[in-house]
Coordinates of C-alpha atoms and ligand atoms in Angstrom, one line a residue:
M1 CA 110.9 92.4 120.1
N2 CA 109.9 95.9 119.3
L3 CA 106.3 97.1 119.5
S4 CA 105.7 97.8 115.9
V5 CA 106.9 94.3 115.0
K6 CA 104.5 92.9 117.6
I7 CA 101.6 94.9 116.2
F8 CA 102.5 93.8 112.7
L9 CA 102.6 90.1 113.9
A10 CA 99.2 90.6 115.6
L11 CA 97.9 91.7 112.2
V12 CA 99.4 88.7 110.5
A13 CA 98.0 86.4 113.3
S14 CA 94.5 87.9 113.0
V15 CA 94.6 87.3 109.3
I16 CA 95.7 83.6 109.7
V17 CA 93.3 82.9 112.6
G18 CA 90.5 84.8 110.9
L19 CA 90.8 82.9 107.7
I20 CA 90.8 79.6 109.6
A21 CA 87.8 80.5 111.8
G22 CA 85.8 81.9 108.8
P23 CA 82.2 83.1 109.2
E24 CA 81.4 79.9 111.3
G25 CA 83.7 81.2 114.0
L26 CA 82.1 84.7 114.1
P27 CA 79.6 84.2 117.0
F28 CA 82.4 83.0 119.3
I29 CA 84.8 85.7 118.1
K30 CA 82.1 88.4 118.6
W31 CA 81.2 87.3 122.0
W32 CA 84.6 86.6 123.5
I33 CA 87.3 88.4 121.5
A34 CA 85.7 91.5 120.0
P35 CA 85.0 93.2 123.4
I36 CA 88.8 93.1 124.1
G37 CA 89.2 95.3 121.0
T38 CA 86.5 97.6 122.3
I39 CA 88.4 98.0 125.5
F40 CA 91.5 99.0 123.5
I41 CA 89.6 101.6 121.5
N42 CA 88.1 103.0 124.7
L43 CA 91.5 103.4 126.1
I44 CA 92.6 105.4 123.1
K45 CA 89.5 107.5 123.3
M46 CA 90.2 108.2 126.9
M47 CA 93.4 109.9 125.9
I48 CA 92.2 112.1 123.0
V49 CA 91.1 115.1 125.0
P50 CA 94.1 115.2 127.4
V51 CA 96.7 114.7 124.6
V52 CA 95.1 117.2 122.2
F53 CA 94.9 119.8 124.8
T54 CA 98.3 119.5 126.4
S55 CA 100.2 119.0 123.2
L56 CA 98.6 121.9 121.4
V57 CA 99.3 124.2 124.3
V58 CA 102.9 123.0 124.2
G59 CA 103.0 123.5 120.4
M60 CA 101.8 127.0 120.7
T61 CA 104.2 128.0 123.5
S62 CA 107.1 126.6 121.5
L63 CA 106.6 129.7 119.3
G64 CA 108.2 131.5 122.1
D65 CA 108.1 135.2 122.6
T66 CA 106.0 136.5 119.7
K67 CA 107.6 139.9 119.7
T68 CA 111.2 138.9 119.1
L69 CA 110.4 136.1 116.8
G70 CA 107.6 138.1 115.2
R71 CA 108.6 138.4 111.6
I72 CA 110.4 135.1 111.0
G73 CA 107.8 133.3 113.2
L74 CA 104.8 134.5 111.3
K75 CA 106.4 133.8 107.9
T76 CA 107.4 130.3 109.0
V77 CA 104.1 129.4 110.5
V78 CA 102.2 130.6 107.5
I79 CA 104.3 128.5 105.1
Y80 CA 104.0 125.6 107.4
L81 CA 100.3 125.8 107.6
V82 CA 99.7 126.3 103.9
T83 CA 102.0 123.4 102.9
T84 CA 100.3 121.2 105.5
A85 CA 96.9 121.9 104.2
I86 CA 98.1 121.2 100.6
A87 CA 99.5 117.9 101.9
I88 CA 96.1 116.8 103.2
L89 CA 94.5 117.8 99.9
I90 CA 97.1 115.7 98.0
G91 CA 96.2 112.8 100.4
F92 CA 92.5 113.2 99.5
V93 CA 93.2 113.3 95.7
I94 CA 95.5 110.3 95.8
A95 CA 93.0 108.3 98.0
G96 CA 90.2 109.5 95.8
I97 CA 91.9 108.0 92.8
G98 CA 93.3 104.9 94.6
H99 CA 90.1 104.1 96.6
P100 CA 92.0 102.3 99.4
G101 CA 89.6 100.3 101.4
S102 CA 86.9 99.7 98.9
G103 CA 85.9 96.1 98.8
L104 CA 86.4 95.7 102.5
Q105 CA 83.6 96.3 104.9
M106 CA 83.7 96.9 108.6
I107 CA 80.7 97.6 110.9
A108 CA 81.1 100.2 113.6
E109 CA 80.0 99.6 117.2
G110 CA 76.8 101.5 117.3
K111 CA 75.6 103.6 114.4
V112 CA 78.1 105.5 112.3
D113 CA 76.8 109.0 112.8
V114 CA 78.9 111.1 110.4
K115 CA 78.4 114.7 111.3
D116 CA 77.1 116.9 108.6
A117 CA 79.4 119.7 107.8
P118 CA 77.7 122.9 108.9
G119 CA 77.7 126.1 106.9
I120 CA 80.8 128.2 107.1
M121 CA 79.5 130.7 109.6
Q122 CA 78.2 127.9 111.7
V123 CA 81.7 126.4 111.8
F124 CA 83.1 129.6 113.2
V125 CA 80.3 129.9 115.8
G126 CA 80.7 126.2 116.8
M127 CA 84.5 126.7 117.1
V128 CA 84.1 129.1 120.1
P129 CA 83.6 127.2 123.3
T130 CA 81.1 128.6 125.8
N131 CA 82.3 126.3 128.4
P132 CA 85.7 124.6 128.1
V133 CA 84.8 121.9 130.6
D134 CA 81.7 120.9 128.7
V135 CA 83.8 120.8 125.5
M136 CA 86.2 118.5 127.2
A137 CA 83.5 116.3 128.7
K138 CA 81.8 115.9 125.3
A139 CA 85.2 115.6 123.5
Q140 CA 84.2 118.3 121.0
I141 CA 87.5 118.6 119.1
L142 CA 87.2 121.9 117.3
P143 CA 86.3 124.2 120.3
L144 CA 88.8 122.2 122.3
I145 CA 91.5 123.1 119.8
V146 CA 90.5 126.8 119.9
F147 CA 90.6 126.8 123.7
A148 CA 94.0 125.2 123.7
L149 CA 95.3 127.8 121.2
F150 CA 94.0 130.6 123.4
V151 CA 95.7 129.1 126.5
G152 CA 98.9 128.8 124.5
V153 CA 98.8 132.4 123.3
G154 CA 97.8 133.6 126.8
I155 CA 100.8 131.9 128.3
I156 CA 103.1 133.5 125.7
Q157 CA 101.6 136.9 126.5
V158 CA 102.1 136.5 130.2
G159 CA 105.8 135.6 129.6
G160 CA 108.5 135.6 132.1
E161 CA 108.9 133.3 135.1
R162 CA 105.2 132.7 135.6
A163 CA 104.7 131.6 132.0
Q164 CA 107.7 129.3 132.4
I165 CA 105.9 127.5 135.3
L166 CA 102.9 126.8 133.0
I167 CA 105.1 125.9 130.0
K168 CA 106.9 123.3 132.2
F169 CA 103.6 122.1 133.6
F170 CA 102.0 121.6 130.2
D171 CA 105.2 120.1 128.8
A172 CA 105.2 117.6 131.7
A173 CA 101.5 116.9 131.3
A174 CA 101.9 116.2 127.6
E175 CA 104.8 114.0 128.5
V176 CA 102.6 112.1 131.0
C177 CA 99.9 111.7 128.2
Y178 CA 102.5 110.2 125.9
K179 CA 103.6 107.9 128.7
I180 CA 100.0 106.7 129.2
I181 CA 99.6 106.3 125.5
A182 CA 102.8 104.3 125.4
M183 CA 101.3 102.0 128.1
I184 CA 98.1 101.7 126.1
M185 CA 100.1 101.0 123.0
N186 CA 101.8 98.1 124.8
F187 CA 98.4 96.6 124.8
A188 CA 98.0 97.3 121.0
P189 CA 99.1 93.9 119.7
I190 CA 96.2 92.3 121.6
G191 CA 93.8 95.1 120.8
V192 CA 94.6 95.1 117.1
F193 CA 94.3 91.3 117.0
A194 CA 90.9 91.5 118.7
L195 CA 89.6 94.2 116.5
L196 CA 90.8 92.7 113.2
L197 CA 89.9 89.1 113.9
P198 CA 86.1 89.6 113.3
V199 CA 86.8 91.6 110.2
V200 CA 89.0 88.9 108.7
A201 CA 86.7 86.1 109.7
A202 CA 83.8 87.9 108.1
N203 CA 85.6 89.2 104.9
G204 CA 88.2 86.5 104.2
P205 CA 91.4 87.2 102.2
K206 CA 90.1 90.3 100.5
V207 CA 91.1 92.2 103.7
L208 CA 94.8 92.3 102.6
L209 CA 94.6 94.3 99.4
P210 CA 93.1 97.5 101.0
L211 CA 96.0 97.6 103.4
I212 CA 98.6 97.5 100.6
S213 CA 96.7 100.1 98.8
V214 CA 96.8 102.5 101.8
I215 CA 100.6 102.1 101.9
A216 CA 100.8 102.7 98.2
C217 CA 98.6 105.8 98.3
L218 CA 100.6 107.3 101.2
A219 CA 104.0 106.6 99.5
I220 CA 102.8 108.1 96.2
G221 CA 101.3 111.1 97.9
C222 CA 104.5 111.8 99.9
A223 CA 106.6 111.5 96.8
I224 CA 104.4 113.9 94.9
H225 CA 104.3 116.4 97.7
A226 CA 108.1 116.3 98.0
V227 CA 108.9 116.5 94.3
V228 CA 106.3 119.1 93.4
V229 CA 105.7 121.3 96.5
Y230 CA 109.2 121.2 98.1
S231 CA 111.1 121.4 94.8
M232 CA 109.1 124.5 94.0
L233 CA 109.7 126.0 97.4
A234 CA 113.4 125.3 97.3
K235 CA 113.7 126.6 93.7
I236 CA 111.5 129.6 93.7
G237 CA 111.7 130.6 97.4
G238 CA 115.3 129.5 98.1
H239 CA 117.1 129.5 94.7
V240 CA 118.3 126.0 95.3
S241 CA 117.8 123.4 92.6
P242 CA 115.8 120.3 93.4
G243 CA 118.8 118.0 92.8
K244 CA 120.9 120.0 95.3
F245 CA 118.1 120.2 97.8
F246 CA 117.4 116.5 97.8
S247 CA 121.0 115.5 97.8
A248 CA 121.6 117.7 100.9
M249 CA 118.5 116.3 102.6
S250 CA 119.2 112.7 101.8
E251 CA 121.0 111.7 105.0
A252 CA 118.3 113.2 107.2
M253 CA 115.6 111.7 105.1
M254 CA 117.1 108.2 105.5
L255 CA 117.4 108.7 109.2
A256 CA 113.8 109.9 109.5
F257 CA 112.6 106.9 107.3
T258 CA 114.4 104.5 109.7
T259 CA 113.8 106.1 113.1
C260 CA 110.3 107.4 112.4
S261 CA 111.1 110.4 114.6
S262 CA 111.4 114.0 113.5
A263 CA 112.8 114.9 116.9
A264 CA 115.6 112.3 116.6
T265 CA 116.4 113.6 113.1
L266 CA 116.6 117.2 114.1
P267 CA 120.3 117.5 114.9
V268 CA 121.3 115.9 111.6
N269 CA 118.9 118.1 109.6
M270 CA 120.3 121.2 111.3
K271 CA 123.9 120.3 110.6
N272 CA 123.3 119.3 107.0
L273 CA 121.3 122.4 106.1
Q274 CA 124.1 124.6 107.6
E275 CA 127.0 122.7 106.1
K276 CA 125.6 121.6 102.7
L277 CA 123.3 124.5 101.8
G278 CA 124.7 127.4 103.9
V279 CA 121.5 128.1 105.8
S280 CA 122.3 130.4 108.7
R281 CA 122.5 129.2 112.2
E282 CA 119.8 131.6 113.4
V283 CA 117.4 130.3 110.8
T284 CA 118.1 126.6 111.4
S285 CA 118.0 126.9 115.1
F286 CA 114.5 128.5 115.0
V287 CA 112.8 127.1 111.9
L288 CA 113.9 123.5 112.3
P289 CA 113.0 122.8 115.9
L290 CA 109.7 124.6 115.4
G291 CA 109.1 122.5 112.3
A292 CA 110.0 119.3 114.1
T293 CA 107.3 120.2 116.6
I294 CA 104.5 121.7 114.5
N295 CA 105.2 121.1 110.8
M296 CA 104.1 117.6 109.9
D297 CA 103.1 117.5 106.2
G298 CA 103.6 113.7 106.0
T299 CA 101.4 113.2 109.0
A300 CA 98.8 115.5 107.5
L301 CA 98.8 113.7 104.2
Y302 CA 98.5 110.4 106.1
M303 CA 95.4 111.8 107.9
G304 CA 93.8 112.6 104.5
V305 CA 94.5 109.2 103.1
C306 CA 93.5 107.3 106.2
A307 CA 90.3 109.3 106.8
L308 CA 89.1 108.5 103.2
F309 CA 90.3 104.9 103.7
I310 CA 88.3 104.5 106.9
A311 CA 85.3 106.2 105.4
N312 CA 85.5 103.7 102.4
V313 CA 85.7 100.7 104.8
F314 CA 82.7 101.8 106.8
G315 CA 80.7 102.7 103.7
V316 CA 80.5 106.4 104.5
D317 CA 80.5 109.0 101.7
L318 CA 82.2 112.2 102.9
T319 CA 80.8 115.4 101.6
A320 CA 83.1 118.3 100.5
G321 CA 82.2 120.1 103.7
Q322 CA 83.3 117.2 105.8
M323 CA 86.5 117.0 103.8
M324 CA 87.2 120.7 104.5
M325 CA 86.6 119.9 108.2
I326 CA 89.2 117.1 108.0
V327 CA 91.7 119.5 106.3
F328 CA 91.1 121.9 109.1
T329 CA 91.3 119.5 112.0
G330 CA 94.1 117.5 110.3
T331 CA 96.2 120.6 109.9
L332 CA 95.8 121.4 113.6
A333 CA 96.2 117.8 114.6
S334 CA 99.5 117.7 112.8
I335 CA 100.6 120.7 114.8
G336 CA 99.9 118.8 118.0
T337 CA 101.6 115.6 116.8
A338 CA 104.9 115.0 118.7
G339 CA 107.9 114.1 116.6
V340 CA 108.1 110.6 117.9
P341 CA 107.2 107.3 116.4
G342 CA 103.5 106.5 116.2
A343 CA 102.3 109.9 117.5
G344 CA 100.3 110.5 114.3
L345 CA 98.1 107.4 114.9
I346 CA 96.7 108.9 118.1
M347 CA 96.0 112.3 116.4
L348 CA 94.2 110.4 113.6
A349 CA 91.7 109.4 116.3
M350 CA 91.0 113.0 116.9
V351 CA 90.5 113.8 113.2
L352 CA 88.1 110.8 112.8
Q353 CA 86.2 112.0 115.9
S354 CA 85.9 115.5 114.5
V355 CA 83.7 114.3 111.6
G356 CA 82.2 111.3 113.5
L357 CA 84.0 108.6 111.6
P358 CA 84.4 105.4 113.6
I359 CA 87.6 105.1 115.6
E360 CA 87.5 101.3 115.2
G361 CA 89.1 102.0 111.8
L362 CA 92.3 102.8 113.6
A363 CA 92.8 99.1 114.2
L364 CA 93.3 98.5 110.5
V365 CA 95.7 101.4 110.2
A366 CA 97.6 100.4 113.4
G367 CA 98.7 97.1 112.0
I368 CA 100.6 98.8 109.2
D369 CA 101.3 102.1 111.0
R370 CA 105.0 101.7 111.4
I371 CA 105.4 101.4 107.6
L372 CA 103.2 104.4 107.1
D373 CA 105.2 106.3 109.8
M374 CA 108.4 105.8 107.8
F375 CA 107.0 107.6 104.8
R376 CA 105.3 110.4 106.7
T377 CA 108.2 111.2 109.0
C378 CA 110.5 111.3 106.0
L379 CA 108.2 113.9 104.4
N380 CA 107.8 115.8 107.7
I381 CA 111.5 116.6 108.0
T382 CA 112.0 117.3 104.3
G383 CA 109.3 120.0 104.6
D384 CA 111.1 121.6 107.5
G385 CA 114.3 121.8 105.4
A386 CA 112.5 123.3 102.4
V387 CA 110.9 126.0 104.6
A388 CA 114.2 126.8 106.3
I389 CA 115.8 127.4 102.9
V390 CA 113.0 129.8 101.9
I391 CA 113.2 131.8 105.2
D392 CA 117.0 131.9 105.1
R393 CA 117.0 133.4 101.5
D394 CA 114.3 135.9 102.5
E395 CA 116.3 137.0 105.6
K396 CA 119.5 137.3 103.6
K397 CA 117.7 139.4 101.0
R398 CA 116.4 141.7 103.7
E399 CA 119.9 142.1 105.0
G400 CA 121.2 142.8 101.5
L401 CA 123.4 139.7 101.5
V402 CA 121.8 138.3 98.3
A403 CA 120.1 139.9 95.4
Ligands
LIG501 N1 106.6 109.9 113.6 C1 106.2 111.2 113.1 C2 107.3 112.2 113.3 O1 108.2 112.0 114.1 C3 105.0 111.7 113.7 C4 103.8 110.9 113.4 O2 103.6 109.8 114.0 O3 103.1 111.2 112.4 O4 107.4 113.1 112.5

């Protein structure tokens, strides 16, 4: 049986057992079962720093040699980042309207100490690490990201064979992190069961509605982002009608929806954009692999929705400043998310950590994460396609091939 089915069954089992046990069963559950959930959460926390650091370095180095890629690279990255930030904002708006999670209450281990958003200059000062080791030890996400970006750029600047050694090293290290995460995730059905059981026992059946509302918020947010933002990009930037765009993308979108992997969808996306929309080989072979690595609008939108959902569940009111912080860390987290199933869930831990939201909230999301992954991956690869069309048109204009 595959893992996501097991995790989903664990969620179902926790609901059934929790409803049977009810509040009377709580003392036993809290004493014997809940600590298993804490162990699971600690295992995930253990991986946040290593996975953020290695995968962001890899994400940066995948930009390659900045000189040759210069123009296209900069344009592509700017559009990627802007659309990603818009995606998180859409996630906030939809979750702000839909209020997923209200009506359900979870209590965090220890006090929920949501960090106040500092003033804008303070953010910049706080972003620069004075001691990377200290930053890692304290799992301070923002300066850690900045350090990782510097390391990535440094490696690109060194270039040549010596850089290749490091690129291979970080690539392998990121791979090791993902393997460890995969091991931890094997434990997820038990962890999720142990985390959710006390919640269901304490709250009763009203625990189900919030989960359905998270799925609905994400699905609606993805649809809006695709129809509004990507249609506009394709039409205005690429002179391709939305109908033509989505029909050319449909096969890759279906594949992404079912495999939950941008990386696995990449070959089909490249082929279809070349064959169905005439995008040049140069553009598809640069913009799409880069997009499958760093451009994850669906994942970003999911971070926005889930952060608000978890804040609701834990009764935390996020300020505008904290939301900006989530947009910022969420954009960077989506860059570091690998194009494989379930990667976004781990990065969500980092976003929660950046504003001090309780990571225990992940348990709720984990139970339905496969369904959420289908929507977000579908949006992820559609965004890559839209940007490829815009860059292709721009390049052809530059070469005088189109008016
Ligand atoms: N599964 C997503 C993708 O491949 C990444 C994620 O988990 O958000 O694009």
